[in-house]
Coordinates of C-alpha atoms and ligand atoms in Angstrom, one line a residue:
M28 CA 0.0 0.0 0.0
G29 CA 1.2 3.5 -0.7
R30 CA 1.7 6.4 1.7
A31 CA -0.6 9.4 2.0
I32 CA 1.2 12.5 3.3
A33 CA -0.7 15.6 4.5
I34 CA 1.4 18.7 4.1
A35 CA 0.2 20.9 6.9
N36 CA 1.0 24.0 8.9
Q37 CA -1.8 26.4 9.9
K38 CA 0.7 29.2 9.5
G39 CA 0.3 30.8 6.1
G40 CA 2.9 31.2 3.3
V41 CA 5.4 28.7 4.7
G42 CA 5.8 26.6 1.6
K43 CA 3.0 24.0 1.9
T44 CA 1.8 24.4 -1.7
T45 CA 5.3 24.8 -3.2
T46 CA 6.3 21.5 -1.4
S47 CA 3.1 19.7 -2.4
I48 CA 3.6 20.6 -6.1
N49 CA 7.3 19.9 -6.3
L50 CA 7.6 16.9 -4.0
S51 CA 4.8 15.2 -5.9
A52 CA 6.3 16.1 -9.3
T53 CA 9.8 14.9 -8.3
L54 CA 8.3 11.6 -6.9
A55 CA 6.5 11.1 -10.2
E56 CA 9.7 11.9 -12.1
K57 CA 11.4 9.0 -10.1
G58 CA 8.7 6.7 -11.5
K59 CA 6.3 6.7 -8.5
K60 CA 2.6 6.8 -9.2
V61 CA 1.4 10.0 -7.4
L62 CA -2.0 11.5 -6.5
V63 CA -2.1 15.1 -5.4
I64 CA -5.2 16.3 -3.5
D65 CA -5.8 20.0 -3.2
T66 CA -7.8 20.7 0.0
D67 CA -7.2 24.5 0.0
P68 CA -10.0 26.8 -1.4
Q69 CA -7.1 29.0 -2.7
G70 CA -6.5 26.2 -5.3
N71 CA -2.9 27.1 -5.7
T72 CA -1.7 23.6 -6.2
T73 CA -4.4 23.2 -8.8
S74 CA -3.3 26.2 -10.8
G75 CA 0.4 25.3 -10.1
F76 CA -0.2 22.3 -12.3
G77 CA -1.5 24.5 -15.1
L78 CA -5.2 24.0 -14.5
D79 CA -7.6 26.9 -14.9
K80 CA -9.2 26.5 -11.5
N81 CA -12.3 28.6 -12.3
E82 CA -13.2 26.5 -15.4
L83 CA -13.3 23.2 -13.6
E84 CA -16.7 21.4 -13.6
N85 CA -15.9 19.0 -10.9
T86 CA -13.6 19.6 -7.9
I87 CA -13.0 18.3 -4.5
Y88 CA -16.0 20.3 -3.4
E89 CA -18.4 18.2 -5.4
L90 CA -16.6 15.1 -4.2
L91 CA -17.0 16.0 -0.5
I92 CA -20.6 16.9 -0.7
G93 CA -21.4 13.8 -2.6
Q94 CA -22.3 15.4 -5.9
A95 CA -19.6 13.7 -7.9
D96 CA -17.7 10.4 -7.8
V97 CA -14.0 10.3 -7.3
E98 CA -13.5 9.2 -10.9
D99 CA -15.3 12.3 -12.1
V100 CA -13.1 14.7 -10.2
L101 CA -9.8 13.1 -10.9
I102 CA -7.7 14.8 -13.6
K103 CA -5.2 12.3 -14.9
N104 CA -1.6 12.7 -16.0
V105 CA -1.3 16.5 -15.5
V106 CA 2.3 15.6 -15.7
D107 CA 3.6 12.0 -16.4
G108 CA 2.6 9.7 -13.6
L109 CA 0.7 12.3 -11.6
D110 CA -3.1 12.7 -11.1
I111 CA -4.8 15.5 -9.2
I112 CA -8.0 16.1 -7.4
P113 CA -8.4 19.9 -7.9
A114 CA -9.9 22.6 -5.8
N115 CA -11.1 26.1 -6.2
V116 CA -12.9 28.8 -4.2
D117 CA -16.1 26.7 -4.1
L118 CA -14.5 24.7 -1.4
A119 CA -14.7 27.6 1.0
A120 CA -18.4 26.8 1.6
V121 CA -17.7 23.2 2.5
E122 CA -17.0 23.8 6.2
I123 CA -20.6 24.8 6.8
E124 CA -22.0 22.0 4.7
L125 CA -20.0 19.4 6.5
I126 CA -21.4 20.3 9.9
D127 CA -24.5 18.2 9.5
M128 CA -22.8 15.2 7.8
E129 CA -22.3 11.9 9.4
E130 CA -18.7 10.9 9.9
K131 CA -17.7 14.4 8.8
E132 CA -14.1 13.8 9.8
Y133 CA -13.8 10.9 7.3
I134 CA -15.5 12.3 4.2
L135 CA -12.3 12.6 2.2
K136 CA -10.9 9.3 3.3
N137 CA -14.1 7.4 2.4
A138 CA -14.4 9.3 -0.9
I139 CA -10.9 8.3 -2.2
E140 CA -10.9 4.8 -0.7
K141 CA -11.4 2.9 -4.0
I142 CA -8.6 4.6 -5.9
R143 CA -6.1 4.8 -3.0
D144 CA -4.3 1.6 -3.9
N145 CA -3.5 2.8 -7.4
Y146 CA -0.9 5.1 -6.0
D147 CA 2.6 4.9 -4.4
F148 CA 2.2 8.3 -2.8
I149 CA -0.8 10.6 -2.1
I150 CA 0.2 14.2 -1.3
I151 CA -2.5 16.3 0.3
D152 CA -2.0 20.1 0.3
C153 CA -3.8 21.6 3.4
P154 CA -5.2 25.1 3.9
P155 CA -3.5 27.4 6.4
S156 CA -5.9 26.5 9.2
L157 CA -6.7 23.7 11.6
S158 CA -10.2 23.4 10.1
M159 CA -12.4 20.4 9.2
L160 CA -10.6 20.3 5.8
T161 CA -7.2 19.8 7.6
I162 CA -8.8 17.2 9.9
N163 CA -10.1 15.4 6.8
A164 CA -6.6 15.5 5.3
M165 CA -5.2 14.1 8.6
T166 CA -7.7 11.2 8.8
T167 CA -6.9 10.3 5.2
A168 CA -3.2 10.5 5.7
N169 CA -0.6 8.1 7.1
T170 CA 1.8 10.8 7.9
V171 CA 2.0 14.6 8.4
L172 CA 4.8 16.6 6.8
V173 CA 5.3 20.1 8.2
P174 CA 7.1 22.8 6.2
I175 CA 8.8 25.4 8.4
Q176 CA 9.9 28.7 6.9
C177 CA 13.3 29.8 7.9
E178 CA 12.3 33.2 9.5
Y179 CA 11.6 34.7 12.9
Y180 CA 8.6 33.1 14.6
A181 CA 9.1 29.8 12.8
L182 CA 8.2 28.0 16.0
E183 CA 5.0 29.9 16.4
G184 CA 2.0 27.6 16.2
L185 CA 4.1 24.5 15.9
S186 CA 3.2 23.1 19.3
Q187 CA -0.4 23.6 18.5
L188 CA 0.0 21.8 15.3
V189 CA 1.8 18.9 17.0
R190 CA -1.0 18.8 19.6
T191 CA -3.6 18.6 16.8
V192 CA -1.8 15.7 15.1
N193 CA -1.7 13.9 18.4
L194 CA -5.4 14.5 19.0
V195 CA -6.3 13.2 15.6
K196 CA -4.1 10.2 16.2
D197 CA -5.8 9.5 19.6
R198 CA -9.3 10.0 18.5
L199 CA -9.7 9.6 14.7
N200 CA -6.7 7.9 13.1
N201 CA -4.6 5.7 15.3
E202 CA -2.1 5.0 12.6
L203 CA -1.2 8.7 12.0
E204 CA 2.5 9.4 12.3
M205 CA 4.7 12.6 12.0
E206 CA 6.6 12.4 8.8
G207 CA 8.7 15.2 10.1
V208 CA 9.6 18.8 9.4
I209 CA 11.1 20.3 6.3
F210 CA 12.8 23.7 6.3
T211 CA 11.9 25.9 3.4
M212 CA 13.1 29.2 2.0
Y213 CA 16.5 28.9 3.5
D214 CA 18.6 31.9 2.7
S215 CA 22.3 31.1 2.9
R216 CA 23.3 34.7 2.7
T217 CA 21.9 35.5 6.1
N218 CA 22.7 34.1 9.5
L219 CA 19.0 34.2 10.4
S220 CA 18.1 31.1 8.4
L221 CA 20.9 29.1 10.1
Q222 CA 19.8 30.3 13.5
V223 CA 16.2 29.4 12.9
V224 CA 17.2 25.8 11.8
E225 CA 19.3 25.4 14.9
N226 CA 16.7 26.8 17.2
V227 CA 13.9 24.7 15.8
K228 CA 16.0 21.6 16.0
D229 CA 16.7 22.3 19.7
H230 CA 13.0 22.7 20.5
I231 CA 11.3 19.8 18.7
N232 CA 11.4 16.1 19.0
E233 CA 10.2 15.4 15.4
N234 CA 12.2 13.9 12.6
V235 CA 13.9 16.7 10.6
Y236 CA 14.5 16.1 7.0
K237 CA 18.2 16.6 6.1
T238 CA 17.3 18.3 2.8
I239 CA 16.7 22.0 3.2
I240 CA 14.8 23.8 0.5
P241 CA 16.7 27.0 -0.4
R242 CA 15.0 30.3 -1.2
N243 CA 15.1 30.1 -5.0
I244 CA 13.4 32.6 -7.3
R245 CA 12.7 29.8 -9.9
L246 CA 10.4 28.1 -7.4
A247 CA 8.4 31.2 -7.1
E248 CA 8.2 31.7 -10.8
A249 CA 7.2 28.2 -11.9
P250 CA 3.5 28.3 -10.8
S251 CA 2.8 31.2 -13.1
Y252 CA 3.8 28.9 -16.0
G253 CA 1.7 26.1 -14.5
I254 CA 4.5 23.6 -14.3
P255 CA 6.5 22.1 -11.4
I256 CA 10.1 23.1 -10.9
N257 CA 11.7 20.0 -12.4
L258 CA 10.0 20.9 -15.7
Y259 CA 10.4 24.6 -15.5
D260 CA 14.1 24.7 -14.7
T261 CA 15.4 21.3 -14.2
K262 CA 18.9 22.3 -13.0
S263 CA 17.8 25.1 -10.6
A264 CA 18.7 24.8 -6.9
G265 CA 15.0 24.4 -6.2
A266 CA 14.7 21.4 -8.5
V267 CA 17.8 19.8 -7.1
A268 CA 16.6 20.2 -3.5
Y269 CA 13.1 18.8 -4.2
R270 CA 14.6 15.8 -5.9
L271 CA 16.8 15.2 -2.8
L272 CA 13.7 15.5 -0.6
A273 CA 11.9 13.0 -2.8
D274 CA 14.7 10.5 -2.3
E275 CA 14.6 11.0 1.4
V276 CA 10.8 10.6 1.5
I277 CA 11.1 7.4 -0.6
G278 CA 13.8 6.1 1.8
R279 CA 11.9 6.8 5.0
K280 CA 9.8 3.7 5.8
F281 CA 6.9 3.6 8.2
Ligands
ATP308 N1 11.9 27.9 -1.6 C1 11.2 29.0 -2.1 N2 12.0 30.0 -2.7 C2 11.4 31.1 -3.1 N3 10.0 31.3 -3.0 C3 9.3 30.4 -2.4 C4 9.8 29.2 -1.9 N4 8.8 28.4 -1.3 C5 7.7 29.2 -1.5 N5 8.0 30.4 -2.1 C6 7.0 31.4 -2.4 O1 6.5 31.9 -1.1 C7 5.1 32.1 -1.2 C8 4.3 31.2 -0.2 O2 4.6 29.8 -0.6 P1 3.4 28.7 -0.7 O3 2.3 29.2 -1.4 O4 4.1 27.4 -1.1 O5 3.1 28.6 0.9 P2 1.8 28.0 1.6 O6 2.2 27.6 2.9 O7 1.1 27.0 0.7 O8 0.8 29.3 1.7 P3 -0.7 29.3 2.2 O9 -0.7 29.1 3.6 O10 -1.3 30.6 1.7 O11 -1.4 28.1 1.5 C9 4.7 31.8 -2.7 O12 4.7 33.0 -3.4 C10 5.8 30.9 -3.2 O13 6.1 31.0 -4.6
MG309 MG1 -0.9 26.8 0.0

């Protein structure tokens, strides 16, 4: 069976979407069969793969409210070996609609059950909140990967996130594990990035991925062309780093 990884941090702008897009693309490049699930109403992962998010007939929203089957929302081979369940702003309404539903913490898990085994990796991009969407991602996932931006206040909110993961593990998904943390937007020209990495390492007990994602302008540019970094600029520092991360993720067994 494959591994489903929720990319979560309720802090905004830390590199969740950039990591979702480029980790999944580099895993696919290495021959893994990958499903990406966008659970953020911002739909940035969806547009990052070149999809016009406002033109989509079926998205994760229709899937979660039971108006579409998983096969109808799945968009196949957006890049070689990689399928996506897209999202757009329609998803913003789902929190309210989920309130009355039975097993509302497991809607996503149940909805993708029958295609789950088709994949080596399922990468779930979470919104910047600890909402019912993030809970659904964590009940679907085997592990949680937390991107941490190398800046002041990097630790802010991290203990709350770890508490949430533990709560979900205790009450909703006994098998959930921490995949670990991944440092993003590392700027080697400043001491600050280095200090943040050392400081976070001193304060957490989680696995820390050895790969550190550098601040790289190519990573910020690629989404506007609708392609992942390995296709946009295959030799860039960003592409090299995400390939190394993919190797580490593949090598980490649970
Ligand atoms: N390593 C990097 N180098 C340069 N820019 C980056 C890097 N990682 C992310 N960015 C840029 O930083 C911004 C925030 O990144 P991203 O969208 O991945 O964060 P996020 O955690 O998904 O945000 P949100 O919480 O809004 O969903 C984006 O403009 C992105 O292009
Ligand atoms: Mg995002």
